[in-house]
Coordinates of C-alpha atoms in Angstrom, one line a residue:
M87 CA -8.2 9.8 19.9
E88 CA -4.8 8.2 20.6
S89 CA -4.4 6.5 23.9
H90 CA -1.6 7.5 26.3
F91 CA -0.9 3.8 27.0
E92 CA -0.6 0.6 25.0
L93 CA -3.9 -0.8 23.9
N94 CA -4.1 -4.6 23.5
D95 CA -6.7 -7.3 23.8
V96 CA -6.7 -7.0 27.6
T97 CA -6.3 -3.3 28.2
K98 CA -8.8 -2.2 25.6
K99 CA -11.5 -3.8 27.9
L100 CA -10.6 -1.4 30.8
P101 CA -13.4 1.1 31.6
K102 CA -12.6 4.7 30.7
H103 CA -12.6 5.9 34.4
L104 CA -9.5 3.8 35.0
H105 CA -7.5 5.3 32.2
K106 CA -6.7 8.4 34.3
F107 CA -4.6 6.4 36.7
I108 CA -2.3 5.1 33.9
V109 CA 0.9 6.9 33.2
R110 CA 3.6 6.5 30.6
Q111 CA 6.5 4.4 32.0
P112 CA 9.4 6.9 32.4
Y113 CA 12.0 4.5 31.2
E114 CA 14.5 7.1 30.2
E115 CA 14.5 8.4 33.8
Y116 CA 15.9 5.2 35.2
T117 CA 19.5 5.9 36.0
P118 CA 22.3 3.4 35.3
Q119 CA 22.5 3.0 39.0
N120 CA 18.8 2.1 39.0
Q121 CA 19.5 -0.6 36.4
A122 CA 22.4 -1.9 38.6
V123 CA 20.1 -2.0 41.6
W124 CA 17.5 -4.0 39.6
R125 CA 20.2 -6.4 38.5
Y126 CA 21.6 -6.9 42.0
V127 CA 18.2 -7.5 43.6
M128 CA 17.1 -9.9 40.9
R129 CA 20.3 -11.9 41.0
M130 CA 20.0 -12.1 44.8
N131 CA 16.3 -13.1 44.5
I132 CA 16.7 -15.7 41.9
D133 CA 19.6 -17.3 43.8
Y134 CA 17.7 -17.3 47.1
L135 CA 14.1 -17.7 46.0
S136 CA 14.9 -20.7 43.8
K137 CA 15.1 -22.5 47.2
V138 CA 12.3 -20.9 49.2
A139 CA 9.7 -19.5 46.7
H140 CA 6.7 -21.3 45.3
K141 CA 7.7 -23.5 42.3
S142 CA 5.8 -21.1 40.0
Y143 CA 8.3 -18.3 40.6
I144 CA 11.4 -19.1 38.6
P145 CA 9.6 -20.3 35.4
G146 CA 7.1 -17.5 36.0
L147 CA 9.9 -14.9 35.4
D148 CA 10.4 -16.2 31.9
K149 CA 6.7 -16.6 31.2
T150 CA 6.1 -12.9 32.1
G151 CA 9.1 -11.5 30.3
I152 CA 11.2 -10.5 33.2
S153 CA 15.0 -10.6 33.0
S154 CA 17.5 -10.1 35.8
E155 CA 19.7 -7.9 33.5
S156 CA 17.5 -4.8 33.0
I157 CA 14.3 -3.1 34.3
P158 CA 11.5 -4.5 32.1
K159 CA 9.6 -2.3 29.7
M160 CA 5.8 -2.4 29.7
E161 CA 5.6 -3.0 26.0
G162 CA 7.8 -6.1 26.3
M163 CA 6.0 -7.4 29.3
N164 CA 2.6 -7.0 27.6
R165 CA 3.7 -8.9 24.5
I166 CA 4.4 -11.9 26.8
L167 CA 1.7 -11.4 29.4
K168 CA -1.0 -11.5 26.7
E169 CA -0.2 -15.2 26.2
I170 CA -1.6 -15.9 29.7
G171 CA -4.5 -13.4 29.3
W172 CA -3.0 -10.6 31.3
A173 CA -1.5 -7.1 30.8
A174 CA 0.5 -4.5 32.7
V175 CA 0.2 -0.8 33.0
S176 CA 2.3 1.9 34.7
V177 CA 0.9 4.0 37.5
D178 CA 2.2 6.7 39.8
G179 CA 2.8 5.0 43.1
F180 CA -0.1 3.9 45.3
I181 CA -3.5 4.3 43.6
P182 CA -6.8 4.1 45.6
P183 CA -7.7 0.5 46.7
N184 CA -10.9 0.3 44.8
A185 CA -9.2 1.3 41.5
F186 CA -6.3 -1.1 42.2
M187 CA -8.8 -4.0 42.7
E188 CA -10.8 -3.1 39.6
F189 CA -7.6 -3.3 37.4
Q190 CA -7.1 -6.8 38.8
A191 CA -10.7 -7.7 37.9
Y192 CA -9.8 -6.9 34.3
N193 CA -6.7 -9.1 34.4
V194 CA -4.4 -6.0 34.5
L195 CA -1.4 -5.7 36.8
V196 CA -0.7 -2.1 37.9
I197 CA 3.0 -1.5 38.1
A198 CA 4.3 1.5 40.0
S199 CA 6.7 3.1 37.5
D200 CA 9.2 4.4 40.1
M201 CA 12.4 2.4 40.9
R202 CA 13.8 2.1 44.5
T203 CA 17.0 3.9 45.3
I204 CA 20.2 2.2 46.4
N205 CA 19.5 3.3 49.9
H206 CA 16.4 1.2 50.0
I207 CA 17.8 -1.8 48.0
E208 CA 16.6 -4.4 50.5
Y209 CA 13.1 -3.0 51.2
T210 CA 11.1 0.0 50.1
P211 CA 7.9 1.2 51.7
A212 CA 6.9 2.7 48.3
P213 CA 5.5 0.5 45.5
D214 CA 8.1 0.2 42.8
I215 CA 8.8 -1.7 39.6
I216 CA 10.8 -4.4 41.5
H217 CA 7.9 -5.1 43.8
E218 CA 5.2 -5.0 41.1
A219 CA 6.9 -6.6 38.2
A220 CA 9.3 -9.0 39.8
G221 CA 7.0 -9.7 42.8
H222 CA 3.4 -9.9 41.3
A223 CA 3.9 -10.9 37.7
P224 CA 5.8 -14.3 38.0
I225 CA 3.1 -16.0 40.2
I226 CA 0.2 -15.0 37.9
A227 CA 1.8 -17.5 35.4
N228 CA 0.2 -20.1 37.7
P229 CA -3.4 -20.3 36.3
E230 CA -5.0 -21.2 39.7
Y231 CA -3.4 -18.2 41.4
A232 CA -4.2 -15.9 38.4
E233 CA -7.9 -16.7 38.7
Y234 CA -7.7 -16.0 42.5
L235 CA -6.2 -12.6 41.8
R236 CA -8.8 -11.8 39.1
R237 CA -11.6 -12.9 41.4
F238 CA -10.1 -11.0 44.3
G239 CA -10.2 -7.9 42.2
E240 CA -13.7 -8.5 41.1
I241 CA -15.0 -8.9 44.7
G242 CA -12.6 -6.3 46.3
S243 CA -13.6 -3.6 43.9
K244 CA -17.1 -3.9 45.3
A245 CA -16.0 -3.6 48.9
I246 CA -17.5 -0.5 50.7
S247 CA -15.0 1.9 52.1
S248 CA -15.4 4.1 55.1
A249 CA -14.8 7.9 54.9
K250 CA -11.6 7.4 56.8
D251 CA -10.2 4.8 54.4
Y252 CA -9.3 7.4 51.8
E253 CA -7.7 9.6 54.4
M254 CA -5.5 6.6 55.4
Y255 CA -4.7 5.9 51.7
E256 CA -3.5 9.4 51.3
A257 CA -1.4 9.3 54.5
I258 CA 0.3 6.1 53.6
R259 CA 0.9 7.3 50.0
L260 CA 2.6 10.5 51.4
L261 CA 4.7 8.5 53.9
S262 CA 5.9 6.0 51.3
I263 CA 6.9 8.9 48.9
L264 CA 8.8 10.8 51.6
K265 CA 10.6 7.7 52.8
E266 CA 11.8 6.7 49.3
N267 CA 12.9 10.2 48.4
P268 CA 16.5 10.9 49.5
N269 CA 15.8 14.6 49.5
S270 CA 13.1 14.4 52.2
S271 CA 13.8 15.9 55.6
Q272 CA 13.5 13.8 58.7
K273 CA 10.9 16.2 60.0
E274 CA 8.7 15.6 57.0
I275 CA 9.0 11.8 57.4
D276 CA 8.3 12.0 61.2
E277 CA 5.2 14.1 60.7
A278 CA 3.9 11.7 58.0
Q279 CA 4.6 8.7 60.2
E280 CA 2.8 10.2 63.1
K281 CA -0.3 10.9 60.9
V282 CA -0.3 7.2 59.7
E283 CA 0.0 5.9 63.3
W284 CA -2.7 8.2 64.6
L285 CA -5.1 7.1 61.9
Q286 CA -4.3 3.5 62.5
E287 CA -5.3 3.9 66.1
N288 CA -8.5 5.9 65.3
M289 CA -10.0 4.1 62.4
G290 CA -12.9 2.8 64.4
E291 CA -14.8 -0.3 63.1
L292 CA -13.0 -1.8 60.1
S293 CA -14.8 -1.2 56.8
E294 CA -15.3 -3.9 54.2
M295 CA -12.4 -2.3 52.2
A296 CA -10.1 -2.3 55.2
M297 CA -10.8 -6.0 55.9
I298 CA -10.4 -7.1 52.3
R299 CA -7.2 -5.0 52.1
N300 CA -6.0 -7.0 55.1
L301 CA -6.8 -10.3 53.2
H302 CA -4.9 -8.9 50.2
W303 CA -1.9 -8.0 52.3
W304 CA -1.6 -11.4 54.0
T305 CA -2.0 -13.3 50.7
V306 CA -1.1 -11.4 47.5
E307 CA 1.5 -9.3 49.2
Y308 CA 2.9 -11.3 52.2
G309 CA 1.5 -14.8 51.7
L310 CA 3.2 -18.1 52.4
I311 CA 2.1 -21.4 51.1
G312 CA 2.5 -25.1 52.1
S313 CA 3.1 -26.4 55.6
L314 CA 3.6 -24.2 58.7
E315 CA 7.0 -25.9 59.3
T316 CA 8.4 -25.5 55.8
P317 CA 6.3 -22.9 53.9
K318 CA 7.2 -21.4 50.5
I319 CA 6.9 -17.7 49.5
Y320 CA 4.3 -16.5 46.9
G321 CA 3.5 -13.0 48.2
A322 CA 4.9 -10.1 46.1
G323 CA 6.1 -8.1 49.0
L324 CA 8.4 -11.0 50.1
L325 CA 9.4 -12.0 46.6
S326 CA 10.6 -8.4 45.9
S327 CA 12.5 -7.8 49.1
I328 CA 15.9 -9.4 49.6
G329 CA 15.7 -8.4 53.2
E330 CA 12.2 -9.7 54.1
S331 CA 12.4 -12.8 52.0
A332 CA 15.1 -14.0 54.3
W333 CA 13.6 -12.4 57.5
C334 CA 10.3 -14.1 57.0
M335 CA 11.8 -17.6 57.2
Q336 CA 13.2 -17.1 60.7
E337 CA 11.4 -18.8 63.6
K338 CA 10.8 -15.4 65.3
V339 CA 8.3 -14.5 62.5
K340 CA 5.2 -16.4 63.7
K341 CA 3.5 -18.6 61.0
I342 CA -0.3 -18.8 61.4
P343 CA -2.7 -21.0 59.3
Y344 CA -4.5 -18.7 56.9
S345 CA -8.2 -18.2 57.6
L346 CA -11.0 -15.6 57.5
E347 CA -9.6 -14.2 60.8
A348 CA -6.8 -12.6 58.8
A349 CA -9.3 -10.0 57.7
A350 CA -9.2 -8.5 61.2
V351 CA -5.4 -8.3 61.4
N352 CA -4.1 -4.9 60.4
F353 CA -0.6 -4.3 59.0
D354 CA 2.1 -1.6 59.1
I355 CA 3.4 -1.0 55.6
T356 CA 6.6 0.7 56.9
K357 CA 7.9 -2.2 59.1
P358 CA 8.8 -5.9 58.7
Q359 CA 5.8 -8.1 59.5
P360 CA 5.8 -9.9 62.9
Q361 CA 3.6 -12.7 61.7
L362 CA 2.6 -14.2 58.4
F363 CA -0.2 -16.5 57.2
V364 CA 0.3 -19.8 55.5
T365 CA -2.3 -21.2 53.0
P366 CA -2.1 -25.0 52.3
D367 CA -2.6 -24.3 48.5
F368 CA -3.9 -21.7 46.1
A369 CA -7.4 -23.3 46.0
Y370 CA -7.8 -22.6 49.7
L371 CA -7.3 -18.8 49.1
S372 CA -10.4 -18.8 46.9
L373 CA -12.4 -20.6 49.6
V374 CA -11.6 -18.0 52.2
L375 CA -12.2 -15.2 49.7
D376 CA -15.7 -16.6 49.0
E377 CA -16.3 -17.0 52.7
F378 CA -15.5 -13.3 53.2
A379 CA -17.6 -12.3 50.2
N380 CA -20.6 -14.0 52.0
T381 CA -20.2 -11.4 54.8
M382 CA -20.1 -8.4 52.5
A383 CA -23.1 -6.2 51.7
L384 CA -22.6 -7.3 48.1
R385 CA -24.2 -10.6 49.1
T386 CA -26.2 -9.7 52.2
G387 CA -27.8 -6.3 51.1
G388 CA -30.5 -5.2 53.6
L389 CA -30.6 -2.2 55.8
K390 CA -26.9 -2.6 56.9
G391 CA -25.8 -2.5 53.3
V392 CA -27.5 0.8 52.7
E393 CA -26.2 2.2 56.0
K394 CA -22.6 1.2 54.9
L395 CA -23.0 3.1 51.7
I396 CA -24.3 6.2 53.6
D397 CA -21.3 6.0 56.0
S398 CA -18.9 5.6 53.1
Q399 CA -19.8 9.0 51.6
N400 CA -18.8 7.4 48.3
L401 CA -20.5 6.3 45.1
G402 CA -22.3 3.0 45.6
T403 CA -25.1 0.8 44.3
I404 CA -28.0 -1.1 45.8
E405 CA -29.9 -3.8 43.9
L406 CA -33.5 -4.7 44.6
T407 CA -35.2 -8.1 44.3
T408 CA -36.4 -7.2 40.8
G409 CA -32.8 -6.6 39.6
V410 CA -33.2 -2.8 39.6
Q411 CA -29.8 -1.2 40.5
I412 CA -29.7 2.3 41.8
S413 CA -26.2 3.9 41.7
G414 CA -25.4 7.2 43.5
F415 CA -24.4 8.8 46.7
F416 CA -26.7 7.5 49.4
D417 CA -27.6 9.9 52.2
R418 CA -30.7 8.6 53.9
V419 CA -32.6 5.4 54.7
I420 CA -35.9 5.0 56.5
K421 CA -36.4 1.7 58.2
Y422 CA -39.3 -0.1 59.8
K423 CA -40.0 -3.3 61.8
N424 CA -37.4 -6.0 61.7
N425 CA -34.8 -3.6 60.3
K426 CA -36.3 -3.5 56.9
V427 CA -35.7 -0.7 54.4
A428 CA -38.8 1.4 53.8
Y429 CA -37.3 4.2 51.7
F430 CA -33.9 5.2 50.5
Q431 CA -32.6 8.4 49.1
T432 CA -29.5 9.5 47.1
T433 CA -28.2 13.0 46.6
G434 CA -26.8 14.4 43.4
S435 CA -26.2 12.4 40.2
T436 CA -27.9 9.0 40.2
A437 CA -28.3 6.3 37.5
I438 CA -30.7 3.4 37.4
A439 CA -29.7 0.1 35.7
N440 CA -30.7 -3.5 35.3
R441 CA -28.2 -6.3 34.8
D442 CA -25.4 -3.7 35.0
K443 CA -26.8 -1.8 32.0
E444 CA -28.2 1.7 32.5
L445 CA -32.0 1.8 31.8
I446 CA -32.8 4.2 28.9
G447 CA -34.0 7.5 30.2
H448 CA -32.6 6.9 33.7
G449 CA -29.0 8.3 33.5
I450 CA -27.4 11.0 35.6
N451 CA -28.7 13.7 33.4
V452 CA -32.3 12.7 34.2
H453 CA -31.7 12.0 37.9
K454 CA -29.2 14.8 38.5
N455 CA -30.7 15.9 41.8
G456 CA -30.9 12.5 43.5
F457 CA -33.4 9.7 43.6
G458 CA -35.6 8.2 46.3
S459 CA -38.1 5.3 46.3
P460 CA -40.2 3.3 48.7
I461 CA -39.6 -0.5 48.7
G462 CA -41.5 -3.4 50.3
K463 CA -45.0 -4.8 50.2
L464 CA -48.2 -2.9 50.0
K465 CA -50.3 -2.9 53.2
G466 CA -52.8 -5.8 53.4
I467 CA -51.6 -7.4 50.1
N468 CA -49.4 -10.4 50.4
L469 CA -48.4 -10.4 46.7
P470 CA -45.4 -7.9 46.1
I471 CA -45.9 -5.5 43.2
E472 CA -42.9 -7.2 41.4
D473 CA -44.7 -10.6 41.4
M474 CA -48.0 -9.2 40.1
S475 CA -49.2 -10.3 36.7
P476 CA -50.8 -7.7 34.4
R477 CA -54.2 -9.0 35.6
D478 CA -53.1 -8.6 39.3
L479 CA -51.9 -5.0 38.6
K480 CA -55.2 -4.1 37.1
A481 CA -57.1 -5.7 39.9
Y482 CA -55.2 -3.6 42.4
G483 CA -55.6 -0.4 40.4
I484 CA -52.0 -0.2 39.3
Y485 CA -52.1 0.6 35.6
E486 CA -51.3 3.5 33.2
G487 CA -53.5 6.5 33.3
E488 CA -55.0 5.6 36.6
F489 CA -54.7 7.9 39.7
M490 CA -53.9 5.6 42.6
T491 CA -52.9 5.5 46.2
L492 CA -50.2 3.0 47.2
E493 CA -49.9 2.5 51.0
F494 CA -46.9 0.4 52.0
E495 CA -46.6 -1.7 55.1
S496 CA -43.9 0.7 56.3
G497 CA -46.2 3.7 56.4
I498 CA -45.0 5.2 53.2
I499 CA -47.9 6.5 51.1
L500 CA -47.7 7.3 47.4
K501 CA -50.5 9.2 45.6
G502 CA -50.3 9.9 41.9
K503 CA -51.2 9.0 38.3
A504 CA -49.2 6.2 36.7
V505 CA -47.8 7.5 33.4
T506 CA -45.7 4.5 32.3
G507 CA -43.8 1.5 33.4
T508 CA -40.5 -0.1 32.6
R509 CA -40.3 -3.9 32.3
D510 CA -37.5 -6.4 31.8
L511 CA -37.3 -9.0 29.1
R512 CA -39.5 -11.4 31.1
G513 CA -42.2 -8.8 31.5
K514 CA -41.5 -8.2 35.2
I515 CA -42.1 -4.5 36.1
L516 CA -39.0 -2.7 37.3
M517 CA -40.0 1.0 37.5
I518 CA -43.3 2.9 37.6
T519 CA -43.4 6.6 36.6
F520 CA -46.0 8.9 38.2
D521 CA -47.3 12.4 37.5
E522 CA -49.0 14.7 40.0
C523 CA -47.3 12.6 42.7
T524 CA -47.0 13.0 46.4
V525 CA -45.0 10.7 48.7
T526 CA -45.3 11.0 52.4
Y527 CA -44.0 9.2 55.5
F528 CA -46.5 10.0 58.3
E529 CA -46.2 13.8 58.6
E530 CA -43.1 14.1 56.4
V531 CA -43.4 14.9 52.7
L532 CA -40.8 13.1 50.7
F533 CA -41.9 14.2 47.2
K534 CA -44.2 17.0 45.9
P535 CA -46.1 17.2 42.6
E536 CA -44.4 20.4 41.6
W537 CA -41.1 18.6 41.5
G538 CA -42.1 16.9 38.3
L539 CA -42.4 13.2 37.4
Y540 CA -41.7 10.7 40.1
D541 CA -40.0 7.4 39.3
M542 CA -40.6 4.6 41.7
A543 CA -38.2 1.6 41.7
V544 CA -40.0 -1.7 42.2
G545 CA -38.7 -4.3 44.7
K546 CA -39.6 -5.8 48.0
E547 CA -36.1 -5.5 49.5
V548 CA -32.5 -4.7 49.0
V549 CA -30.5 -7.8 48.1
S550 CA -27.1 -6.3 47.4
A551 CA -25.1 -3.1 48.2
Y552 CA -21.6 -2.4 46.9
A553 CA -19.1 0.3 46.0
G554 CA -19.1 1.8 42.6
P555 CA -21.7 2.0 39.9
A556 CA -23.7 -0.8 38.3
D557 CA -22.9 0.4 34.8
V558 CA -19.3 1.7 34.6
E559 CA -20.4 3.9 31.7
S560 CA -22.9 5.8 33.8
F561 CA -20.3 7.7 35.8
L562 CA -17.2 8.6 33.8
D563 CA -15.4 10.5 36.5
I564 CA -15.2 7.7 39.1
G565 CA -12.4 7.9 41.6
K566 CA -9.9 10.8 42.0
I567 CA -6.2 10.9 41.4
S568 CA -4.2 11.9 44.5
E569 CA -2.8 15.4 44.5
T570 CA 0.3 14.1 46.3
K571 CA 2.6 13.2 43.5
T572 CA 5.7 11.0 43.6
H573 CA 8.8 13.1 43.8
K574 CA 11.2 13.3 40.9
I575 CA 14.7 13.0 42.4
T576 CA 17.1 15.8 41.5
Y577 CA 20.6 14.6 40.9
S578 CA 23.7 16.6 41.6
E579 CA 26.5 17.0 39.0
I580 CA 28.7 14.6 41.0
E581 CA 26.0 12.0 41.1
K582 CA 25.6 12.3 37.3
I583 CA 29.4 11.6 37.0
L584 CA 28.9 8.5 39.1
Y585 CA 26.0 7.3 36.9
G586 CA 28.2 7.8 33.9
L587 CA 30.6 5.3 35.4
Y588 CA 27.7 2.9 36.0
S589 CA 26.8 3.3 32.4
K590 CA 30.3 2.5 31.2
V591 CA 30.4 -0.7 33.2
R592 CA 27.0 -1.8 31.9
K593 CA 28.0 -1.2 28.3
I594 CA 31.3 -3.1 28.8
R595 CA 29.5 -6.0 30.3
E596 CA 26.8 -6.1 27.6
E597 CA 29.3 -5.8 24.8
N598 CA 31.7 -8.3 26.5
S599 CA 34.7 -6.3 25.4
I600 CA 36.9 -4.9 28.1
S601 CA 40.6 -4.5 28.9
E602 CA 42.2 -4.6 32.3
A603 CA 43.3 -1.0 31.7
E604 CA 39.7 0.1 31.5
V605 CA 38.7 -1.7 34.7
E606 CA 41.7 -0.2 36.4
E607 CA 40.9 3.3 35.2
I608 CA 37.3 3.1 36.4
F609 CA 38.4 1.5 39.7
N610 CA 40.9 4.4 40.3
Q611 CA 38.3 7.0 39.7
L612 CA 35.9 5.2 42.0
K613 CA 38.5 5.0 44.8
S614 CA 39.2 8.7 44.3
D615 CA 35.7 10.2 44.0
F616 CA 33.2 7.5 45.0
S617 CA 35.0 5.3 47.5
N618 CA 31.8 4.4 49.3
D619 CA 29.8 3.2 46.3
W620 CA 29.8 -0.5 47.1
L621 CA 27.6 -1.6 44.2
L622 CA 29.8 -0.4 41.3
H623 CA 32.9 -1.8 43.0
L624 CA 31.1 -5.1 43.2
Q625 CA 30.3 -5.0 39.5
L626 CA 33.9 -4.1 38.7
Y627 CA 35.1 -7.1 40.8
E628 CA 32.7 -9.3 38.8
L629 CA 34.3 -8.2 35.5
A630 CA 37.8 -8.6 36.9
L631 CA 37.0 -12.0 38.2
Q632 CA 35.4 -13.2 35.0
N633 CA 38.5 -12.1 33.0
N634 CA 41.0 -13.1 35.6
Y635 CA 42.5 -9.7 35.8
S636 CA 45.2 -9.2 38.5
I637 CA 43.4 -6.1 39.8
Q638 CA 40.7 -8.3 41.2
K639 CA 42.6 -8.6 44.4
E640 CA 42.9 -4.9 44.9
I641 CA 39.1 -4.4 44.2
L642 CA 38.3 -7.2 46.6
N643 CA 40.5 -5.6 49.3
H644 CA 38.5 -2.4 48.9
L645 CA 35.2 -4.2 49.1
E646 CA 36.4 -5.8 52.4
V647 CA 37.2 -2.4 53.7
L648 CA 33.7 -1.3 52.8
M649 CA 32.3 -4.3 54.6
K650 CA 33.4 -2.8 57.9
N651 CA 30.4 -0.5 57.4
E652 CA 27.4 -2.4 58.8
T653 CA 25.1 -0.7 56.2
Y654 CA 26.9 -2.4 53.3
K655 CA 28.3 -5.5 55.0
N656 CA 25.5 -8.0 54.2
L657 CA 24.8 -6.5 50.8
I658 CA 28.5 -6.9 49.7
S659 CA 28.8 -10.3 51.3
N660 CA 25.7 -11.6 49.5
G661 CA 27.0 -10.2 46.2
L662 CA 30.3 -11.9 46.7
N663 CA 28.7 -15.2 47.4
I664 CA 26.9 -15.0 44.1
L665 CA 30.2 -14.4 42.3
K666 CA 31.9 -17.2 44.1
V667 CA 29.3 -19.6 42.7
K668 CA 30.1 -18.3 39.3
E669 CA 33.8 -18.6 39.9
H670 CA 33.4 -22.3 40.5
Q671 CA 31.5 -22.6 37.3
L672 CA 34.2 -21.0 35.1

């Protein structure tokens, strides 16, 4: 079956459940004004960021196939990105954090396919192609940073969310969509803003995903690098915002040494950041990431890890000391002394794996009604089942065809006839299947013989707990696409006429064939019908300046009139400064 996105050496490794987030880049929907906004922002950025961005930024634009002249096409970017082992795909706005991280783990940049409007030219709360392509892509040309990004995705995709995290994701997604859409009402925006603020104040204890998202925000999105006194920019949010890249360098924006403490600092995506974190170098980012990973259930496991999965109400995995991995929706854990796990239970579809590969006969079709198992040592026996040799197992009556009673230290009692066992390549026993089986915990019956065969996972404790499945092929429908879609802007007839003028100017510039009469004709129509459109006036002035047309003075006078409007003042002034540099070069 033909894929709906470009397959190459990198993207063909993506697991199938991520494919649903990928959309076709709607290149034909970018208006000529969108292209002009891209050109303006990129020219401003390259001029300013060449002085304040990390040294990887400017050469990184070339290395990742990004030009200031036009919005990049995914196909073109991918042809160049493959040289550094990465790829890019289009998505529809914000996607769930776990999915976003997982794409990174596979060396794939997700690029929001929308393009900011001219009203949000300096900063947009919604992810767009300027932010994703011109912000994220250039720095991954730095090998050390690229490895940090991949590793971050690998660890971040295992972070356990809380039930409220998805609600927050949906609220932020809606707010960003409404703020970027010029057709949104102020009432809609205010209501969405209130929802986000309420959730921010009522999130409770931060989940692993909330904390690692904070680390992502203060590094990948809004990170500074170098010294506190003269830091450089590497975060994509700053590299893609002509407003915030200048704002962040001011003294009133507090600069803090980056550390693990940043995980507890929340952010507001809709406002400029009051403080930023500075890492001395890219290597230090990886040290802090590893420090955070040591606090995650991914590495600590135990009772807390299982409890986090239960609270998340999402698909997750626990791994036992034998390497057995149970993936499903965890809904119960029984604990005993010293906060040890005695028994765990999932509900609904569950899969059992080892070394991230599903065990034969233990997929979701077999365990469609959940899975439960005791873990720990047997009462009065110091040797755990997992460490028993075939001789030990026989000595303790644990072998096929034998009816046995296994009493665990925790008080769990299993009675049944061993039917078969599953072992790993080293011969270590991973699972034991029982017939005629009863499992009890004091007076409570956990499993009855009439329910069929009983599979017991072998392991003395939980060593890891993380979000998502062990084997990505076990659950093909992981993650859901938001029902809140980005809005397709409806353009009026008068706006379409304006975009026709933008298209004319773009064609003239690209073909380098223009007469003063053509410039004058477009300028007169602009003055008459679109006198407030500052960006096209600026582009006309550039053409008149380059060709030394006398009408340049009249266009400049009109731009100076427009500069009386505070909304356009700095935008026009910055654009003129770029042109004055060029003027001296001619």
